[in-house]
Amino acid sequence: QAMSDEARALEIARQVVVGKLTNQRVILQRKLASGVKRAARSALRRGIAGIAAMRKEAARTDSLESLRGYEGKAGAYYFAAIKALLDPRWGFQGRAYYPPPDPINAALSLGYSLLLKDAIAAVQLVGLDPYLGFFHALDYGRPSLALDLIEPFRPLVDGLVLGWIVERKVSPRDFRPARREDGAVLLDDEARTRYFRAYERQMEGRVVCPPTGERTSCRRCLELQARQLAQVVMGRRTRFQAFRMEM
């Protein structure tokens, strides 16, 4: 019923996107503050300004189609800035979903898949259907609600991958071509094990979770976001507040 109410559905979707764009901007601001080369600083500033503009538009749009457009444009600004941070040897030209053609996309996709697994568990735990979402279009076999839930959390995975690279915990040598014809690359077994451990540390790290401001683990925050969404769907709360990272 909430999904069929266009105004309610749009408000939830809007909060999801504004939360995601806020967190993408935080990732770029952190990188700018950490000190990078001049060319990268310019790209980061362009990305930060572009995302801020798209966030402003997303917050006031009255169309789900437009909201998806603003989210996509923000993503283009975001990944262009990330590309400027990376050594060309990583081969990253932008976000490519499937198959991942380079090590960065492979690492991002793996992290997003792990995050989606946790979100599906959280959604099912609170009694919602993971396949009925608000921002992501309904499609056969697509866990749209879980995908909605992870959008504001995706930048945490991005930060994990960028941190790995800066700290030289991974190199292009840790990736190999997949045994198929689509050009995909994958983490090798040893590096994948290290990645799983890093992801678990990330999910156990403390974050501030809305709407209460409770400081808890990232995984617990994902569950609390699902519970808050359930309250909104059932009319016990008027507005969904998406997770936002601290600067």
CSV table of C-alpha atoms in Angstrom, one decimal:
chain,number,residue,atom,x,y,z
A,1,GLN,CA,0.0,0.0,0.0
A,2,ALA,CA,2.8,2.4,0.8
A,3,MET,CA,4.4,1.6,-2.6
A,4,SER,CA,1.1,2.5,-4.4
A,5,ASP,CA,1.0,5.9,-2.6
A,6,GLU,CA,3.2,7.9,-5.0
A,7,ALA,CA,3.8,10.7,-2.5
A,8,ARG,CA,4.9,8.4,0.3
A,9,ALA,CA,7.0,6.3,-2.0
A,10,LEU,CA,8.8,9.3,-3.5
A,11,GLU,CA,9.5,10.7,0.0
A,12,ILE,CA,11.2,7.5,1.0
A,13,ALA,CA,13.1,7.3,-2.2
A,14,ARG,CA,14.2,10.9,-2.0
A,15,GLN,CA,15.6,10.4,1.5
A,16,VAL,CA,17.5,7.3,0.3
A,17,VAL,CA,19.1,9.2,-2.5
A,18,VAL,CA,19.9,12.4,-0.5
A,19,GLY,CA,21.6,10.1,2.1
A,20,LYS,CA,23.7,8.4,-0.5
A,21,LEU,CA,24.8,11.7,-2.2
A,22,THR,CA,25.6,13.2,1.2
A,23,ASN,CA,27.9,10.2,2.0
A,24,GLN,CA,29.5,10.3,-1.5
A,25,ARG,CA,30.3,14.0,-0.9
A,26,VAL,CA,31.8,13.1,2.6
A,27,ILE,CA,34.1,10.5,0.9
A,28,LEU,CA,35.4,13.1,-1.5
A,29,GLN,CA,35.8,15.8,1.2
A,30,ARG,CA,37.8,13.4,3.3
A,31,LYS,CA,40.1,12.7,0.4
A,32,LEU,CA,40.5,16.4,-0.3
A,33,ALA,CA,41.3,17.1,3.4
A,34,SER,CA,43.9,14.3,3.4
A,35,GLY,CA,46.2,16.0,0.9
A,36,VAL,CA,46.4,14.9,-2.8
A,37,LYS,CA,48.1,16.1,-5.9
A,38,ARG,CA,46.9,19.4,-7.6
A,39,ALA,CA,45.1,17.6,-10.5
A,40,ALA,CA,43.3,15.4,-8.1
A,41,ARG,CA,42.3,18.3,-5.9
A,42,SER,CA,40.6,20.0,-8.9
A,43,ALA,CA,38.7,16.8,-9.8
A,44,LEU,CA,37.7,16.4,-6.1
A,45,ARG,CA,36.4,19.9,-5.9
A,46,ARG,CA,34.4,19.5,-9.2
A,47,GLY,CA,33.0,16.2,-7.8
A,48,ILE,CA,32.0,17.8,-4.5
A,49,ALA,CA,30.3,20.7,-6.2
A,50,GLY,CA,28.5,18.5,-8.7
A,51,ILE,CA,27.2,16.1,-6.1
A,52,ALA,CA,26.1,19.1,-3.9
A,53,ALA,CA,24.1,20.4,-6.9
A,54,MET,CA,22.5,17.1,-7.6
A,55,ARG,CA,21.7,16.6,-3.9
A,56,LYS,CA,19.9,19.9,-3.9
A,57,GLU,CA,17.8,18.9,-6.9
A,58,ALA,CA,17.1,15.5,-5.5
A,59,ALA,CA,15.8,16.9,-2.3
A,60,ARG,CA,13.1,18.9,-4.0
A,61,THR,CA,12.2,16.8,-7.1
A,62,ASP,CA,8.6,15.7,-7.5
A,63,SER,CA,9.4,12.8,-9.9
A,64,LEU,CA,10.9,9.4,-9.2
A,65,GLU,CA,12.3,9.4,-12.8
A,66,SER,CA,14.0,12.7,-12.2
A,67,LEU,CA,15.3,11.5,-8.8
A,68,ARG,CA,17.0,8.5,-10.6
A,69,GLY,CA,18.5,10.9,-13.1
A,70,TYR,CA,20.0,13.1,-10.4
A,71,GLU,CA,21.4,10.1,-8.6
A,72,GLY,CA,23.0,8.9,-11.9
A,73,LYS,CA,24.5,12.3,-12.6
A,74,ALA,CA,25.9,12.5,-9.1
A,75,GLY,CA,27.4,9.1,-9.6
A,76,ALA,CA,29.2,10.4,-12.8
A,77,TYR,CA,30.7,13.3,-10.8
A,78,TYR,CA,31.7,11.0,-8.0
A,79,PHE,CA,33.4,8.3,-10.0
A,80,ALA,CA,35.2,10.9,-12.2
A,81,ALA,CA,36.7,12.3,-9.0
A,82,ILE,CA,37.7,8.8,-7.8
A,83,LYS,CA,39.3,8.1,-11.2
A,84,ALA,CA,41.5,11.2,-10.7
A,85,LEU,CA,42.7,9.7,-7.3
A,86,LEU,CA,43.9,6.5,-8.8
A,87,ASP,CA,47.1,5.5,-10.6
A,88,PRO,CA,46.4,4.7,-14.3
A,89,ARG,CA,47.8,1.2,-13.8
A,90,TRP,CA,44.5,0.3,-12.0
A,91,GLY,CA,42.7,0.7,-15.4
A,92,PHE,CA,39.7,2.4,-13.8
A,93,GLN,CA,37.6,4.4,-16.3
A,94,GLY,CA,34.4,4.7,-14.4
A,95,ARG,CA,31.8,2.4,-12.7
A,96,ALA,CA,31.1,-0.7,-14.7
A,97,TYR,CA,28.6,-3.1,-13.1
A,98,TYR,CA,28.8,-6.5,-14.8
A,99,PRO,CA,31.2,-7.9,-15.6
A,100,PRO,CA,33.8,-5.8,-13.6
A,101,PRO,CA,36.5,-5.0,-16.3
A,102,ASP,CA,39.2,-3.8,-13.9
A,103,PRO,CA,40.4,-4.4,-10.3
A,104,ILE,CA,38.6,-1.3,-8.8
A,105,ASN,CA,35.2,-2.3,-10.2
A,106,ALA,CA,35.8,-5.9,-9.1
A,107,ALA,CA,36.6,-4.8,-5.5
A,108,LEU,CA,33.6,-2.4,-5.5
A,109,SER,CA,31.2,-5.0,-6.8
A,110,LEU,CA,32.4,-7.6,-4.2
A,111,GLY,CA,31.8,-5.1,-1.4
A,112,TYR,CA,28.4,-4.1,-2.7
A,113,SER,CA,27.4,-7.8,-2.9
A,114,LEU,CA,28.4,-8.4,0.7
A,115,LEU,CA,26.5,-5.3,1.7
A,116,LEU,CA,23.4,-6.5,-0.2
A,117,LYS,CA,23.6,-9.9,1.6
A,118,ASP,CA,23.6,-8.1,5.0
A,119,ALA,CA,20.7,-5.8,3.9
A,120,ILE,CA,18.5,-8.7,2.7
A,121,ALA,CA,19.1,-10.4,6.1
A,122,ALA,CA,18.1,-7.1,7.9
A,123,VAL,CA,15.0,-6.6,5.9
A,124,GLN,CA,13.8,-10.2,6.4
A,125,LEU,CA,14.6,-9.9,10.1
A,126,VAL,CA,12.1,-7.0,10.6
A,127,GLY,CA,9.4,-8.8,8.5
A,128,LEU,CA,9.5,-6.8,5.3
A,129,ASP,CA,9.7,-8.2,1.7
A,130,PRO,CA,13.1,-7.5,0.2
A,131,TYR,CA,11.7,-7.5,-3.3
A,132,LEU,CA,9.3,-4.6,-2.8
A,133,GLY,CA,11.2,-1.3,-2.9
A,134,PHE,CA,10.6,2.4,-3.4
A,135,PHE,CA,13.6,3.8,-5.3
A,136,HIS,CA,14.7,0.8,-7.3
A,137,ALA,CA,12.2,-0.3,-9.9
A,138,LEU,CA,10.5,-3.7,-9.4
A,139,ASP,CA,11.9,-6.5,-11.5
A,140,TYR,CA,11.9,-10.3,-11.4
A,141,GLY,CA,14.5,-11.5,-8.9
A,142,ARG,CA,15.6,-8.1,-7.9
A,143,PRO,CA,15.7,-7.4,-4.1
A,144,SER,CA,14.6,-3.8,-4.6
A,145,LEU,CA,14.0,-2.9,-1.0
A,146,ALA,CA,17.4,-4.3,0.1
A,147,LEU,CA,19.0,-2.3,-2.7
A,148,ASP,CA,17.2,0.8,-1.5
A,149,LEU,CA,18.5,0.2,2.0
A,150,ILE,CA,22.2,-0.1,1.0
A,151,GLU,CA,22.4,3.0,-1.2
A,152,PRO,CA,23.5,5.3,1.7
A,153,PHE,CA,26.0,2.6,2.8
A,154,ARG,CA,27.7,2.1,-0.5
A,155,PRO,CA,30.2,4.9,0.1
A,156,LEU,CA,31.5,2.9,3.1
A,157,VAL,CA,32.6,0.2,0.7
A,158,ASP,CA,34.1,2.9,-1.6
A,159,GLY,CA,36.1,4.2,1.4
A,160,LEU,CA,37.2,0.7,2.2
A,161,VAL,CA,38.5,0.1,-1.3
A,162,LEU,CA,40.2,3.5,-1.5
A,163,GLY,CA,41.8,3.0,1.9
A,164,TRP,CA,43.1,-0.4,0.8
A,165,ILE,CA,44.8,1.2,-2.1
A,166,VAL,CA,46.3,4.2,-0.2
A,167,GLU,CA,47.6,1.8,2.5
A,168,ARG,CA,49.0,-0.5,-0.2
A,169,LYS,CA,47.2,-3.5,1.1
A,170,VAL,CA,46.2,-4.5,-2.4
A,171,SER,CA,47.8,-4.2,-5.8
A,172,PRO,CA,46.7,-5.0,-9.4
A,173,ARG,CA,48.7,-8.2,-9.1
A,174,ASP,CA,46.1,-9.4,-6.6
A,175,PHE,CA,43.5,-9.7,-9.4
A,176,ARG,CA,43.2,-12.2,-12.2
A,177,PRO,CA,41.1,-12.7,-15.3
A,178,ALA,CA,38.0,-14.7,-14.7
A,179,ARG,CA,37.7,-18.0,-16.5
A,180,ARG,CA,35.1,-16.8,-18.9
A,181,GLU,CA,34.9,-14.8,-22.1
A,182,ASP,CA,33.3,-11.6,-20.8
A,183,GLY,CA,36.6,-9.9,-19.8
A,184,ALA,CA,35.8,-9.9,-16.0
A,185,VAL,CA,38.6,-9.8,-13.4
A,186,LEU,CA,38.4,-11.1,-9.9
A,187,LEU,CA,40.4,-11.0,-6.6
A,188,ASP,CA,42.6,-14.0,-6.2
A,189,ASP,CA,41.8,-16.4,-3.3
A,190,GLU,CA,44.3,-15.0,-0.8
A,191,ALA,CA,43.4,-11.3,-1.4
A,192,ARG,CA,39.7,-12.1,-1.3
A,193,THR,CA,40.1,-13.6,2.2
A,194,ARG,CA,41.8,-10.4,3.3
A,195,TYR,CA,39.0,-8.4,1.8
A,196,PHE,CA,36.4,-10.4,3.7
A,197,ARG,CA,38.2,-9.6,6.9
A,198,ALA,CA,38.5,-5.9,6.1
A,199,TYR,CA,34.8,-5.8,5.2
A,200,GLU,CA,33.9,-7.4,8.6
A,201,ARG,CA,36.0,-4.9,10.4
A,202,GLN,CA,34.2,-2.1,8.5
A,203,MET,CA,30.8,-3.5,9.4
A,204,GLU,CA,31.7,-3.8,13.1
A,205,GLY,CA,33.0,-0.2,13.1
A,206,ARG,CA,31.0,2.4,15.0
A,207,VAL,CA,28.7,4.9,13.2
A,208,VAL,CA,26.0,7.3,14.3
A,209,CYS,CA,22.6,5.9,13.3
A,210,PRO,CA,19.5,8.1,12.7
A,211,PRO,CA,17.0,9.0,13.9
A,212,THR,CA,18.2,8.4,17.5
A,213,GLY,CA,21.8,9.3,17.0
A,214,GLU,CA,22.8,6.0,18.6
A,215,ARG,CA,26.5,5.1,18.1
A,216,THR,CA,26.5,1.5,17.1
A,217,SER,CA,28.1,-1.0,14.6
A,218,CYS,CA,27.5,-0.4,10.9
A,219,ARG,CA,25.8,-3.8,10.6
A,220,ARG,CA,23.5,-2.9,13.5
A,221,CYS,CA,22.8,0.4,11.9
A,222,LEU,CA,21.7,-1.4,8.7
A,223,GLU,CA,19.2,-3.3,10.8
A,224,LEU,CA,18.0,-0.2,12.6
A,225,GLN,CA,17.5,1.5,9.2
A,226,ALA,CA,15.3,-1.4,8.2
A,227,ARG,CA,13.3,-1.2,11.4
A,228,GLN,CA,12.8,2.6,10.9
A,229,LEU,CA,11.6,1.9,7.4
A,230,ALA,CA,9.1,-0.6,8.7
A,231,GLN,CA,7.8,2.0,11.1
A,232,VAL,CA,7.3,4.4,8.3
A,233,VAL,CA,5.5,1.8,6.1
A,234,MET,CA,3.2,1.0,9.0
A,235,GLY,CA,2.5,4.7,9.7
A,236,ARG,CA,4.2,4.7,13.1
A,237,ARG,CA,6.8,7.3,11.9
A,238,THR,CA,6.1,10.0,9.4
A,239,ARG,CA,9.5,10.3,7.7
A,240,PHE,CA,12.5,8.0,6.9
A,241,GLN,CA,15.9,9.4,7.8
A,242,ALA,CA,18.7,7.7,5.9
A,243,PHE,CA,22.1,7.0,7.3
A,244,ARG,CA,24.6,9.8,6.9
A,245,MET,CA,28.4,9.5,7.5
A,246,GLU,CA,30.3,11.9,9.8
A,247,MET,CA,32.8,14.2,8.2
